[in-house]
């Protein structure tokens, strides 16, 4: 994942901010697959994931000037935008699906009915050596439900039938594991 | 509150899994300038890049790249300067519930308020939460409102209080798709057994009910109108006080009106 000369992503974003289309194309080549993979895992429909990829990269083109390296890596910036947009799309689909249910079923939990059907179509797989695959299943499940399926911690607790405290503990243990993998330390006093 | 609890929230906020009330409180804490939480949030976001990196990569079809390059070619080569944002929103959360919450605050109260003053607005946030908590899916509502705001064809129609509603004020975000959101302020709760009914009308057409709006003790309320009523050319927005929410045409006094 080392940056090739002339392909430092921070530099690319600065060039994009000045309207450099060639830099934008290099940025696309570097990150399109990652954004698309994330979007597809969230929305499960290829055409929707392609639209999202287009929207997210367009946002990069328009907002590159607002990026600042001392606030984080280009990849974290990009993925935060992409995940946020994908979850927005997912929630609006869930709302639409729910609104289509006959009245009387409107108290079904968000994500019920047809949405589960959409999820069942997921063909996303984990890479064998990725961080998630190496995580205990209980931690992985809660992280995936939050990150990819857009559920809040209370929604996860309700769906799993576990106490909220248990869900929080699992989320934090999973995040701690990820932080260790990227070599970040927890702040003083926070275990 | 013990500061470690803020740090714990920072992590779950980074993951996007805080429930809305806690998320709004955490935003306000960040806005107060807590460097420790901001740093922890940033590190957690870096760590979270491993999550999508754990998926088997998929390759997008080349047509997407073609469409994008054509699209940016159509735009001016010089990029518009980004609007300055308060730093806690720097991540450009496109339509995250939290940015939406900020906009809701600004709009609903229709009082002076910039996002920089967010921390002072916690009390007002609380009253919004009351309205939102009554809803089945507050996050879905935030998203619906932000989508309305994002759509350049959405109009922002001021409503002024008249008759029994003198002193009240409202704003109606209205989209031609028939979706809208009404915010009201300073409208006293409807008398026992009565209801405030919201009406939309196209010129020359009879008004149609868009639903009932309830206000809290401080006179604030909101009503989201979902599309699907095939309303076209709506120009007139009113709220009337009715003996029930179930009337098919206005019969009682008008309390809020556009124009
Ligand atoms: Zn803090």
CSV table of N, CA and C in Angstrom, one decimal, chain A residues 1 16-17 19 21 24-25 28-29 32-34 36-38 40-41 46 50 53-54 57-59 61-63 66-68 70-73 75-77 79-81 83-85 88 91 95 98 106-108 110 125-127 130-132 143 146-148 151-154 171-172 175 178-179 181-182 184-185 187-190, chain B residues 4-5 7-8 11-12 14-20 22 36 38-40 42-62 64-65 67-73 75-80 82-83 85 87 90-97 136-137 139-141 143-144 146-147 150 179 226:
chain,number,residue,atom,x,y,z
A,1,UNK,N,0.8,-1.2,0.0
A,1,UNK,CA,0.0,0.0,0.0
A,1,UNK,C,0.9,1.3,0.0
A,16,UNK,N,-6.4,18.0,-6.8
A,16,UNK,CA,-7.8,18.0,-7.1
A,16,UNK,C,-8.4,19.3,-6.7
A,17,UNK,N,-8.1,19.8,-5.5
A,17,UNK,CA,-8.6,21.0,-5.0
A,17,UNK,C,-8.4,22.2,-6.0
A,19,UNK,N,-8.4,21.8,-9.2
A,19,UNK,CA,-9.0,21.5,-10.4
A,19,UNK,C,-8.3,20.6,-11.4
A,21,UNK,N,-7.7,17.5,-13.2
A,21,UNK,CA,-8.5,16.3,-13.5
A,21,UNK,C,-7.6,15.0,-13.6
A,24,UNK,N,-7.3,13.8,-10.3
A,24,UNK,CA,-8.6,13.1,-9.9
A,24,UNK,C,-8.7,11.7,-10.4
A,25,UNK,N,-8.3,11.6,-11.7
A,25,UNK,CA,-8.3,10.2,-12.3
A,25,UNK,C,-7.4,9.2,-11.6
A,28,UNK,N,-9.1,8.3,-8.4
A,28,UNK,CA,-10.2,7.4,-8.7
A,28,UNK,C,-9.6,6.0,-8.9
A,29,UNK,N,-8.5,5.9,-9.6
A,29,UNK,CA,-7.9,4.5,-9.9
A,29,UNK,C,-7.5,3.9,-8.6
A,32,UNK,N,-11.4,3.7,-6.2
A,32,UNK,CA,-12.7,3.4,-6.6
A,32,UNK,C,-13.2,2.0,-6.2
A,33,UNK,N,-12.3,1.1,-6.2
A,33,UNK,CA,-12.7,-0.3,-5.8
A,33,UNK,C,-13.0,-0.3,-4.3
A,34,UNK,N,-12.3,0.4,-3.5
A,34,UNK,CA,-12.5,0.4,-2.1
A,34,UNK,C,-13.9,1.0,-1.8
A,36,UNK,N,-16.4,1.3,-3.9
A,36,UNK,CA,-17.5,0.5,-4.5
A,36,UNK,C,-17.7,-0.7,-3.6
A,37,UNK,N,-16.7,-1.3,-3.1
A,37,UNK,CA,-16.8,-2.5,-2.3
A,37,UNK,C,-17.6,-2.2,-1.0
A,38,UNK,N,-17.3,-1.1,-0.4
A,38,UNK,CA,-18.0,-0.7,0.8
A,38,UNK,C,-19.5,-0.4,0.5
A,40,UNK,N,-21.3,-1.5,-2.0
A,40,UNK,CA,-22.0,-2.7,-2.3
A,40,UNK,C,-22.4,-3.5,-1.1
A,41,UNK,N,-21.5,-3.5,-0.2
A,41,UNK,CA,-21.8,-4.3,1.1
A,41,UNK,C,-22.9,-3.6,1.8
A,46,UNK,N,-26.0,-3.6,-7.1
A,46,UNK,CA,-24.9,-3.1,-7.8
A,46,UNK,C,-25.2,-1.7,-8.4
A,50,UNK,N,-23.0,1.6,-7.7
A,50,UNK,CA,-22.3,2.4,-8.7
A,50,UNK,C,-22.7,3.9,-8.6
A,53,UNK,N,-20.8,5.3,-5.7
A,53,UNK,CA,-19.4,5.6,-6.1
A,53,UNK,C,-19.3,6.9,-6.8
A,54,UNK,N,-20.2,7.1,-7.8
A,54,UNK,CA,-20.2,8.3,-8.5
A,54,UNK,C,-20.4,9.6,-7.6
A,57,UNK,N,-17.3,10.2,-5.3
A,57,UNK,CA,-16.1,10.8,-5.9
A,57,UNK,C,-16.4,12.2,-6.4
A,58,UNK,N,-17.6,12.4,-6.8
A,58,UNK,CA,-18.0,13.8,-7.2
A,58,UNK,C,-17.8,14.7,-6.0
A,59,UNK,N,-18.2,14.2,-4.8
A,59,UNK,CA,-18.1,15.0,-3.6
A,59,UNK,C,-16.6,15.3,-3.3
A,61,UNK,N,-14.3,15.6,-5.6
A,61,UNK,CA,-13.9,16.6,-6.6
A,61,UNK,C,-14.3,18.0,-6.2
A,62,UNK,N,-15.5,18.1,-5.6
A,62,UNK,CA,-16.0,19.4,-5.2
A,62,UNK,C,-15.5,19.9,-3.9
A,63,UNK,N,-15.2,18.9,-3.0
A,63,UNK,CA,-14.8,19.4,-1.6
A,63,UNK,C,-13.4,19.1,-1.2
A,66,UNK,N,-11.6,21.3,1.2
A,66,UNK,CA,-11.9,21.3,2.7
A,66,UNK,C,-11.1,20.2,3.4
A,67,UNK,N,-10.4,19.4,2.6
A,67,UNK,CA,-9.6,18.4,3.3
A,67,UNK,C,-8.3,19.0,3.9
A,68,UNK,N,-8.0,18.5,5.1
A,68,UNK,CA,-6.7,19.0,5.7
A,68,UNK,C,-6.0,17.8,6.4
A,70,UNK,N,-3.9,17.3,8.7
A,70,UNK,CA,-3.7,17.2,10.1
A,70,UNK,C,-5.0,16.7,10.8
A,71,UNK,N,-6.0,16.5,10.1
A,71,UNK,CA,-7.2,15.9,10.7
A,71,UNK,C,-7.4,14.4,10.3
A,72,UNK,N,-6.5,13.9,9.6
A,72,UNK,CA,-6.7,12.4,9.3
A,72,UNK,C,-6.2,12.1,7.9
A,73,UNK,N,-6.1,10.8,7.6
A,73,UNK,CA,-5.6,10.4,6.3
A,73,UNK,C,-6.7,10.5,5.3
A,75,UNK,N,-7.6,8.4,3.2
A,75,UNK,CA,-8.5,7.2,3.2
A,75,UNK,C,-9.6,7.3,4.2
A,76,UNK,N,-9.2,7.7,5.4
A,76,UNK,CA,-10.3,7.8,6.5
A,76,UNK,C,-11.3,8.9,6.1
A,77,UNK,N,-10.8,10.0,5.5
A,77,UNK,CA,-11.7,11.0,5.1
A,77,UNK,C,-12.7,10.5,4.0
A,79,UNK,N,-13.5,7.4,3.3
A,79,UNK,CA,-14.4,6.3,3.7
A,79,UNK,C,-15.4,6.8,4.7
A,80,UNK,N,-15.1,7.9,5.4
A,80,UNK,CA,-16.2,8.4,6.3
A,80,UNK,C,-17.3,9.0,5.4
A,81,UNK,N,-16.9,9.7,4.3
A,81,UNK,CA,-17.9,10.3,3.4
A,81,UNK,C,-18.7,9.1,2.8
A,83,UNK,N,-19.1,5.9,3.7
A,83,UNK,CA,-20.0,5.2,4.6
A,83,UNK,C,-21.2,5.9,4.9
A,84,UNK,N,-21.0,7.2,5.2
A,84,UNK,CA,-22.2,8.1,5.6
A,84,UNK,C,-23.2,8.2,4.5
A,85,UNK,N,-22.7,8.3,3.2
A,85,UNK,CA,-23.7,8.4,2.1
A,85,UNK,C,-24.4,7.1,1.9
A,88,UNK,N,-27.0,6.6,4.5
A,88,UNK,CA,-28.2,7.4,4.2
A,88,UNK,C,-29.1,6.7,3.1
A,91,UNK,N,-30.9,3.7,4.6
A,91,UNK,CA,-32.0,4.1,5.5
A,91,UNK,C,-33.2,4.6,4.7
A,95,UNK,N,-36.9,3.0,4.7
A,95,UNK,CA,-38.1,3.8,5.0
A,95,UNK,C,-39.1,3.5,3.9
A,98,UNK,N,-40.6,0.2,4.3
A,98,UNK,CA,-41.5,0.1,5.4
A,98,UNK,C,-42.8,0.8,5.1
A,106,UNK,N,-46.9,-1.3,10.4
A,106,UNK,CA,-46.0,-0.2,10.5
A,106,UNK,C,-45.1,-0.2,11.8
A,107,UNK,N,-45.5,-1.0,12.7
A,107,UNK,CA,-44.7,-1.1,14.0
A,107,UNK,C,-43.6,-2.1,13.8
A,108,UNK,N,-43.5,-2.7,12.7
A,108,UNK,CA,-42.4,-3.6,12.5
A,108,UNK,C,-41.1,-2.9,12.6
A,110,UNK,N,-37.5,-1.2,12.2
A,110,UNK,CA,-36.9,-0.7,10.9
A,110,UNK,C,-36.0,-1.8,10.4
A,125,UNK,N,-17.9,-11.1,0.8
A,125,UNK,CA,-17.1,-12.0,1.6
A,125,UNK,C,-16.0,-11.3,2.2
A,126,UNK,N,-15.5,-11.9,3.3
A,126,UNK,CA,-14.3,-11.3,3.9
A,126,UNK,C,-13.0,-11.9,3.4
A,127,UNK,N,-12.0,-11.0,3.3
A,127,UNK,CA,-10.7,-11.6,2.9
A,127,UNK,C,-10.2,-12.4,4.1
A,130,UNK,N,-8.0,-10.3,6.5
A,130,UNK,CA,-8.4,-9.0,6.9
A,130,UNK,C,-8.7,-8.9,8.4
A,131,UNK,N,-8.8,-7.7,8.9
A,131,UNK,CA,-9.0,-7.5,10.3
A,131,UNK,C,-10.2,-8.1,10.8
A,132,UNK,N,-11.3,-8.1,10.1
A,132,UNK,CA,-12.6,-8.6,10.6
A,132,UNK,C,-12.5,-10.2,10.7
A,143,UNK,N,-19.8,-5.1,15.0
A,143,UNK,CA,-19.1,-4.0,14.2
A,143,UNK,C,-19.8,-4.0,12.8
A,146,UNK,N,-23.2,-2.4,12.8
A,146,UNK,CA,-23.1,-0.9,13.0
A,146,UNK,C,-22.6,-0.3,11.7
A,147,UNK,N,-21.4,-0.8,11.3
A,147,UNK,CA,-20.7,-0.1,10.2
A,147,UNK,C,-21.4,-0.3,8.8
A,148,UNK,N,-21.8,-1.5,8.5
A,148,UNK,CA,-22.4,-1.8,7.2
A,148,UNK,C,-23.9,-1.8,7.2
A,151,UNK,N,-27.0,0.1,11.9
A,151,UNK,CA,-27.8,0.1,13.1
A,151,UNK,C,-27.1,0.8,14.3
A,152,UNK,N,-27.9,1.4,15.2
A,152,UNK,CA,-27.3,2.0,16.3
A,152,UNK,C,-27.1,0.9,17.4
A,153,UNK,N,-26.4,1.3,18.4
A,153,UNK,CA,-26.1,0.3,19.5
A,153,UNK,C,-27.4,-0.3,20.1
A,154,UNK,N,-28.4,0.6,20.3
A,154,UNK,CA,-29.7,0.1,20.9
A,154,UNK,C,-30.4,-0.9,19.9
A,171,UNK,N,-18.6,-3.9,21.1
A,171,UNK,CA,-18.1,-2.9,20.1
A,171,UNK,C,-16.8,-2.4,20.5
A,172,UNK,N,-16.6,-2.0,21.7
A,172,UNK,CA,-15.4,-1.4,22.2
A,172,UNK,C,-14.2,-2.4,22.1
A,175,UNK,N,-13.3,-2.5,18.4
A,175,UNK,CA,-12.6,-1.3,18.0
A,175,UNK,C,-11.2,-1.2,18.6
A,178,UNK,N,-9.0,-3.2,16.4
A,178,UNK,CA,-8.6,-2.5,15.2
A,178,UNK,C,-7.6,-1.5,15.5
A,179,UNK,N,-7.7,-0.7,16.6
A,179,UNK,CA,-6.8,0.3,16.9
A,179,UNK,C,-5.4,-0.3,17.1
A,181,UNK,N,-4.3,-2.9,15.6
A,181,UNK,CA,-3.7,-3.3,14.3
A,181,UNK,C,-3.1,-2.1,13.6
A,182,UNK,N,-3.7,-0.9,13.8
A,182,UNK,CA,-3.1,0.3,13.1
A,182,UNK,C,-2.1,1.0,14.0
A,184,UNK,N,-2.5,2.4,17.1
A,184,UNK,CA,-2.9,3.5,17.9
A,184,UNK,C,-3.1,3.1,19.3
A,185,UNK,N,-2.8,4.0,20.2
A,185,UNK,CA,-3.0,3.7,21.6
A,185,UNK,C,-4.3,4.3,22.1
A,187,UNK,N,-6.5,6.4,24.7
A,187,UNK,CA,-6.0,7.5,25.6
A,187,UNK,C,-5.9,7.0,27.0
A,188,UNK,N,-5.1,7.8,27.8
A,188,UNK,CA,-4.9,7.5,29.2
A,188,UNK,C,-6.2,7.3,29.9
A,189,UNK,N,-6.2,6.2,30.7
A,189,UNK,CA,-7.4,6.0,31.5
A,189,UNK,C,-8.5,5.2,30.9
A,190,UNK,N,-8.5,5.1,29.6
A,190,UNK,CA,-9.6,4.4,28.9
A,190,UNK,C,-9.1,3.0,28.5
B,4,UNK,N,-14.1,9.9,30.7
B,4,UNK,CA,-13.9,8.6,30.0
B,4,UNK,C,-15.2,8.2,29.3
B,5,UNK,N,-16.3,8.6,29.8
B,5,UNK,CA,-17.6,8.3,29.1
B,5,UNK,C,-17.7,9.0,27.8
B,7,UNK,N,-15.1,9.7,26.0
B,7,UNK,CA,-14.2,9.0,25.1
B,7,UNK,C,-14.8,7.7,24.6
B,8,UNK,N,-15.6,7.1,25.4
B,8,UNK,CA,-16.3,5.9,24.9
B,8,UNK,C,-17.3,6.2,23.9
B,11,UNK,N,-15.8,6.8,20.4
B,11,UNK,CA,-15.6,5.6,19.6
B,11,UNK,C,-16.8,5.1,18.9
B,12,UNK,N,-17.9,5.1,19.7
B,12,UNK,CA,-19.2,4.6,19.1
B,12,UNK,C,-19.7,5.6,18.1
B,14,UNK,N,-17.8,7.4,16.2
B,14,UNK,CA,-17.0,7.2,15.0
B,14,UNK,C,-17.5,6.0,14.1
B,15,UNK,N,-18.1,5.1,14.9
B,15,UNK,CA,-18.6,3.9,14.2
B,15,UNK,C,-20.0,4.2,13.6
B,16,UNK,N,-20.6,5.4,14.0
B,16,UNK,CA,-21.9,5.7,13.6
B,16,UNK,C,-23.0,5.0,14.3
B,17,UNK,N,-22.7,4.5,15.5
B,17,UNK,CA,-23.7,3.7,16.2
B,17,UNK,C,-24.3,4.3,17.5
B,18,UNK,N,-24.0,5.6,17.7
B,18,UNK,CA,-24.6,6.2,18.9
B,18,UNK,C,-26.1,6.4,18.6
B,19,UNK,N,-27.0,6.3,19.6
B,19,UNK,CA,-28.3,6.7,19.4
B,19,UNK,C,-28.4,8.2,19.3
B,20,UNK,N,-29.5,8.7,18.7
B,20,UNK,CA,-29.5,10.0,18.3
B,20,UNK,C,-29.3,11.0,19.5
B,22,UNK,N,-27.7,10.7,22.3
B,22,UNK,CA,-26.3,10.6,22.7
B,22,UNK,C,-25.4,11.3,21.7
B,36,UNK,N,-9.1,16.2,23.2
B,36,UNK,CA,-8.9,14.8,23.6
B,36,UNK,C,-9.9,13.9,22.8
B,38,UNK,N,-11.6,14.8,20.1
B,38,UNK,CA,-11.4,14.9,18.7
B,38,UNK,C,-10.3,14.0,18.2
B,39,UNK,N,-9.2,14.0,19.0
B,39,UNK,CA,-8.1,13.1,18.7
B,39,UNK,C,-8.5,11.6,18.7
B,40,UNK,N,-9.2,11.3,19.7
B,40,UNK,CA,-9.7,9.9,19.8
B,40,UNK,C,-10.6,9.5,18.7
B,42,UNK,N,-10.6,10.8,15.8
B,42,UNK,CA,-9.8,10.7,14.6
B,42,UNK,C,-9.0,9.3,14.5
B,43,UNK,N,-8.5,8.9,15.6
B,43,UNK,CA,-7.8,7.7,15.6
B,43,UNK,C,-8.7,6.5,15.4
B,44,UNK,N,-9.9,6.6,16.0
B,44,UNK,CA,-10.9,5.5,15.8
B,44,UNK,C,-11.3,5.4,14.3
B,45,UNK,N,-11.4,6.6,13.7
B,45,UNK,CA,-11.7,6.6,12.2
B,45,UNK,C,-10.6,6.0,11.4
B,46,UNK,N,-9.4,6.2,11.8
B,46,UNK,CA,-8.3,5.6,11.1
B,46,UNK,C,-8.4,4.1,11.2
B,47,UNK,N,-8.6,3.6,12.4
B,47,UNK,CA,-8.7,2.2,12.7
B,47,UNK,C,-9.9,1.6,11.9
B,48,UNK,N,-11.0,2.3,11.8
B,48,UNK,CA,-12.1,1.8,11.1
B,48,UNK,C,-11.9,1.6,9.6
B,49,UNK,N,-10.9,2.2,9.0
B,49,UNK,CA,-10.6,2.0,7.6
B,49,UNK,C,-10.3,0.5,7.4
B,50,UNK,N,-9.9,-0.2,8.4
B,50,UNK,CA,-9.7,-1.7,8.3
B,50,UNK,C,-11.0,-2.5,8.0
B,51,UNK,N,-12.1,-1.9,8.4
B,51,UNK,CA,-13.4,-2.6,8.2
B,51,UNK,C,-13.7,-2.9,6.7
B,52,UNK,N,-13.8,-1.8,5.9
B,52,UNK,CA,-14.1,-2.1,4.5
B,52,UNK,C,-12.9,-2.7,3.8
B,53,UNK,N,-11.7,-2.5,4.4
B,53,UNK,CA,-10.5,-3.2,3.8
B,53,UNK,C,-10.6,-4.7,4.0
B,54,UNK,N,-11.5,-5.1,4.9
B,54,UNK,CA,-11.6,-6.6,5.2
B,54,UNK,C,-12.4,-7.3,4.2
B,55,UNK,N,-13.1,-6.5,3.3
B,55,UNK,CA,-14.0,-7.2,2.3
B,55,UNK,C,-13.2,-7.6,1.1
B,56,UNK,N,-13.7,-8.7,0.5
B,56,UNK,CA,-13.1,-9.1,-0.8
B,56,UNK,C,-13.4,-7.9,-1.8
B,57,UNK,N,-12.3,-7.4,-2.4
B,57,UNK,CA,-12.5,-6.2,-3.3
B,57,UNK,C,-13.4,-6.5,-4.5
B,58,UNK,N,-14.2,-5.6,-4.8
B,58,UNK,CA,-15.1,-5.7,-6.0
B,58,UNK,C,-14.6,-4.6,-7.0
B,59,UNK,N,-14.7,-4.9,-8.2
B,59,UNK,CA,-14.3,-3.9,-9.2
B,59,UNK,C,-15.5,-3.2,-9.9
B,60,UNK,N,-15.5,-1.9,-9.8
B,60,UNK,CA,-16.7,-1.2,-10.4
B,60,UNK,C,-16.6,-1.2,-11.9
B,61,UNK,N,-17.7,-1.2,-12.7
B,61,UNK,CA,-17.6,-1.2,-14.1
B,61,UNK,C,-17.0,0.1,-14.6
B,62,UNK,N,-16.2,0.0,-15.7
B,62,UNK,CA,-15.5,1.2,-16.2
B,62,UNK,C,-16.4,2.3,-16.6
B,64,UNK,N,-18.6,3.7,-14.9
B,64,UNK,CA,-18.8,4.7,-13.8
B,64,UNK,C,-17.7,5.8,-13.9
B,65,UNK,N,-16.5,5.3,-14.2
B,65,UNK,CA,-15.4,6.3,-14.3
B,65,UNK,C,-15.6,7.2,-15.5
B,67,UNK,N,-18.5,8.1,-16.7
B,67,UNK,CA,-19.6,9.1,-16.4
B,67,UNK,C,-19.0,10.2,-15.5
B,68,UNK,N,-18.2,9.8,-14.5
B,68,UNK,CA,-17.6,10.8,-13.6
B,68,UNK,C,-16.7,11.8,-14.3
B,69,UNK,N,-15.9,11.3,-15.2
B,69,UNK,CA,-14.9,12.2,-15.8
B,69,UNK,C,-15.7,13.1,-16.7
B,70,UNK,N,-16.8,12.6,-17.4
B,70,UNK,CA,-17.6,13.5,-18.2
B,70,UNK,C,-18.3,14.6,-17.3
B,71,UNK,N,-18.7,14.1,-16.1
B,71,UNK,CA,-19.4,15.0,-15.2
B,71,UNK,C,-18.5,16.2,-14.7
B,72,UNK,N,-17.3,15.8,-14.3
B,72,UNK,CA,-16.4,16.9,-13.8
B,72,UNK,C,-15.9,17.7,-15.0
B,73,UNK,N,-15.9,17.2,-16.2
B,73,UNK,CA,-15.5,18.0,-17.3
B,73,UNK,C,-16.5,19.1,-17.6
B,75,UNK,N,-18.1,20.6,-15.3
B,75,UNK,CA,-18.1,21.6,-14.3
B,75,UNK,C,-16.9,22.6,-14.6
B,76,UNK,N,-16.9,23.7,-14.0
B,76,UNK,CA,-15.8,24.7,-14.3
B,76,UNK,C,-14.6,24.0,-13.7
B,77,UNK,N,-13.5,24.3,-14.4
B,77,UNK,CA,-12.2,23.7,-14.1
B,77,UNK,C,-11.8,24.2,-12.7
B,78,UNK,N,-12.2,25.4,-12.4
B,78,UNK,CA,-11.8,25.9,-11.1
B,78,UNK,C,-12.9,25.5,-10.1
B,79,UNK,N,-12.4,24.9,-9.0
B,79,UNK,CA,-13.3,24.4,-8.0
B,79,UNK,C,-13.8,25.5,-7.1
B,80,UNK,N,-15.0,25.5,-6.8
B,80,UNK,CA,-15.6,26.5,-5.9
B,80,UNK,C,-14.9,26.4,-4.6
B,82,UNK,N,-14.4,25.8,-0.8
B,82,UNK,CA,-15.3,25.2,0.1
B,82,UNK,C,-15.7,26.2,1.2
B,83,UNK,N,-16.9,26.1,1.6
B,83,UNK,CA,-17.4,26.9,2.6
B,83,UNK,C,-16.7,26.6,3.9
B,85,UNK,N,-16.3,25.5,7.6
B,85,UNK,CA,-17.1,24.8,8.5
B,85,UNK,C,-16.5,24.7,9.9
B,87,UNK,N,-15.0,23.0,12.9
B,87,UNK,CA,-14.1,21.9,12.7
B,87,UNK,C,-14.7,20.5,13.0
B,90,UNK,N,-15.9,18.9,10.1
B,90,UNK,CA,-14.9,18.9,9.0
B,90,UNK,C,-15.0,17.7,8.1
B,91,UNK,N,-15.4,16.6,8.7
B,91,UNK,CA,-15.4,15.3,8.0
B,91,UNK,C,-16.4,15.3,6.8
B,92,UNK,N,-17.1,16.4,6.7
B,92,UNK,CA,-17.9,16.5,5.5
B,92,UNK,C,-19.0,15.5,5.5
B,93,UNK,N,-19.5,15.1,6.7
B,93,UNK,CA,-20.6,14.2,6.8
B,93,UNK,C,-21.7,14.6,5.8
B,94,UNK,N,-21.8,13.9,4.8
B,94,UNK,CA,-22.7,14.4,3.7
B,94,UNK,C,-24.1,14.7,4.2
B,95,UNK,N,-24.7,13.8,4.8
B,95,UNK,CA,-26.0,14.0,5.2
B,95,UNK,C,-26.2,13.2,6.5
B,96,UNK,N,-25.2,13.1,7.2
B,96,UNK,CA,-25.3,12.4,8.5
B,96,UNK,C,-26.3,13.0,9.3
B,97,UNK,N,-26.9,12.2,10.2
B,97,UNK,CA,-27.9,12.7,11.0
B,97,UNK,C,-27.5,13.9,11.9
B,136,UNK,N,-41.1,7.0,15.3
B,136,UNK,CA,-40.6,5.6,15.3
B,136,UNK,C,-39.1,5.6,14.9
B,137,UNK,N,-38.7,6.4,14.0
B,137,UNK,CA,-37.4,6.4,13.5
B,137,UNK,C,-36.8,7.8,13.4
B,139,UNK,N,-33.8,8.9,13.2
B,139,UNK,CA,-32.8,9.1,12.2
B,139,UNK,C,-33.3,9.2,10.8
B,140,UNK,N,-34.4,8.4,10.6
B,140,UNK,CA,-35.0,8.4,9.2
B,140,UNK,C,-35.6,9.8,9.0
B,141,UNK,N,-36.1,10.4,10.1
B,141,UNK,CA,-36.7,11.8,9.9
B,141,UNK,C,-35.6,12.8,9.6
B,143,UNK,N,-32.8,12.3,8.2
B,143,UNK,CA,-32.4,12.0,6.8
B,143,UNK,C,-33.4,12.6,5.8
B,144,UNK,N,-34.7,12.4,6.1
B,144,UNK,CA,-35.7,13.0,5.2
B,144,UNK,C,-35.6,14.5,5.1
B,146,UNK,N,-32.9,16.4,5.7
B,146,UNK,CA,-31.7,16.8,5.0
B,146,UNK,C,-31.8,16.6,3.5
B,147,UNK,N,-32.5,15.5,3.2
B,147,UNK,CA,-32.7,15.3,1.7
B,147,UNK,C,-33.5,16.4,1.1
B,150,UNK,N,-31.3,19.4,0.7
B,150,UNK,CA,-30.3,19.2,-0.3
B,150,UNK,C,-30.9,19.4,-1.7
B,179,UNK,N,-43.4,16.2,-0.9
B,179,UNK,CA,-42.8,16.0,0.4
B,179,UNK,C,-42.5,17.3,1.0
B,226,UNK,N,-44.9,13.2,4.0
B,226,UNK,CA,-44.3,12.2,3.1
B,226,UNK,C,-44.9,12.3,1.7
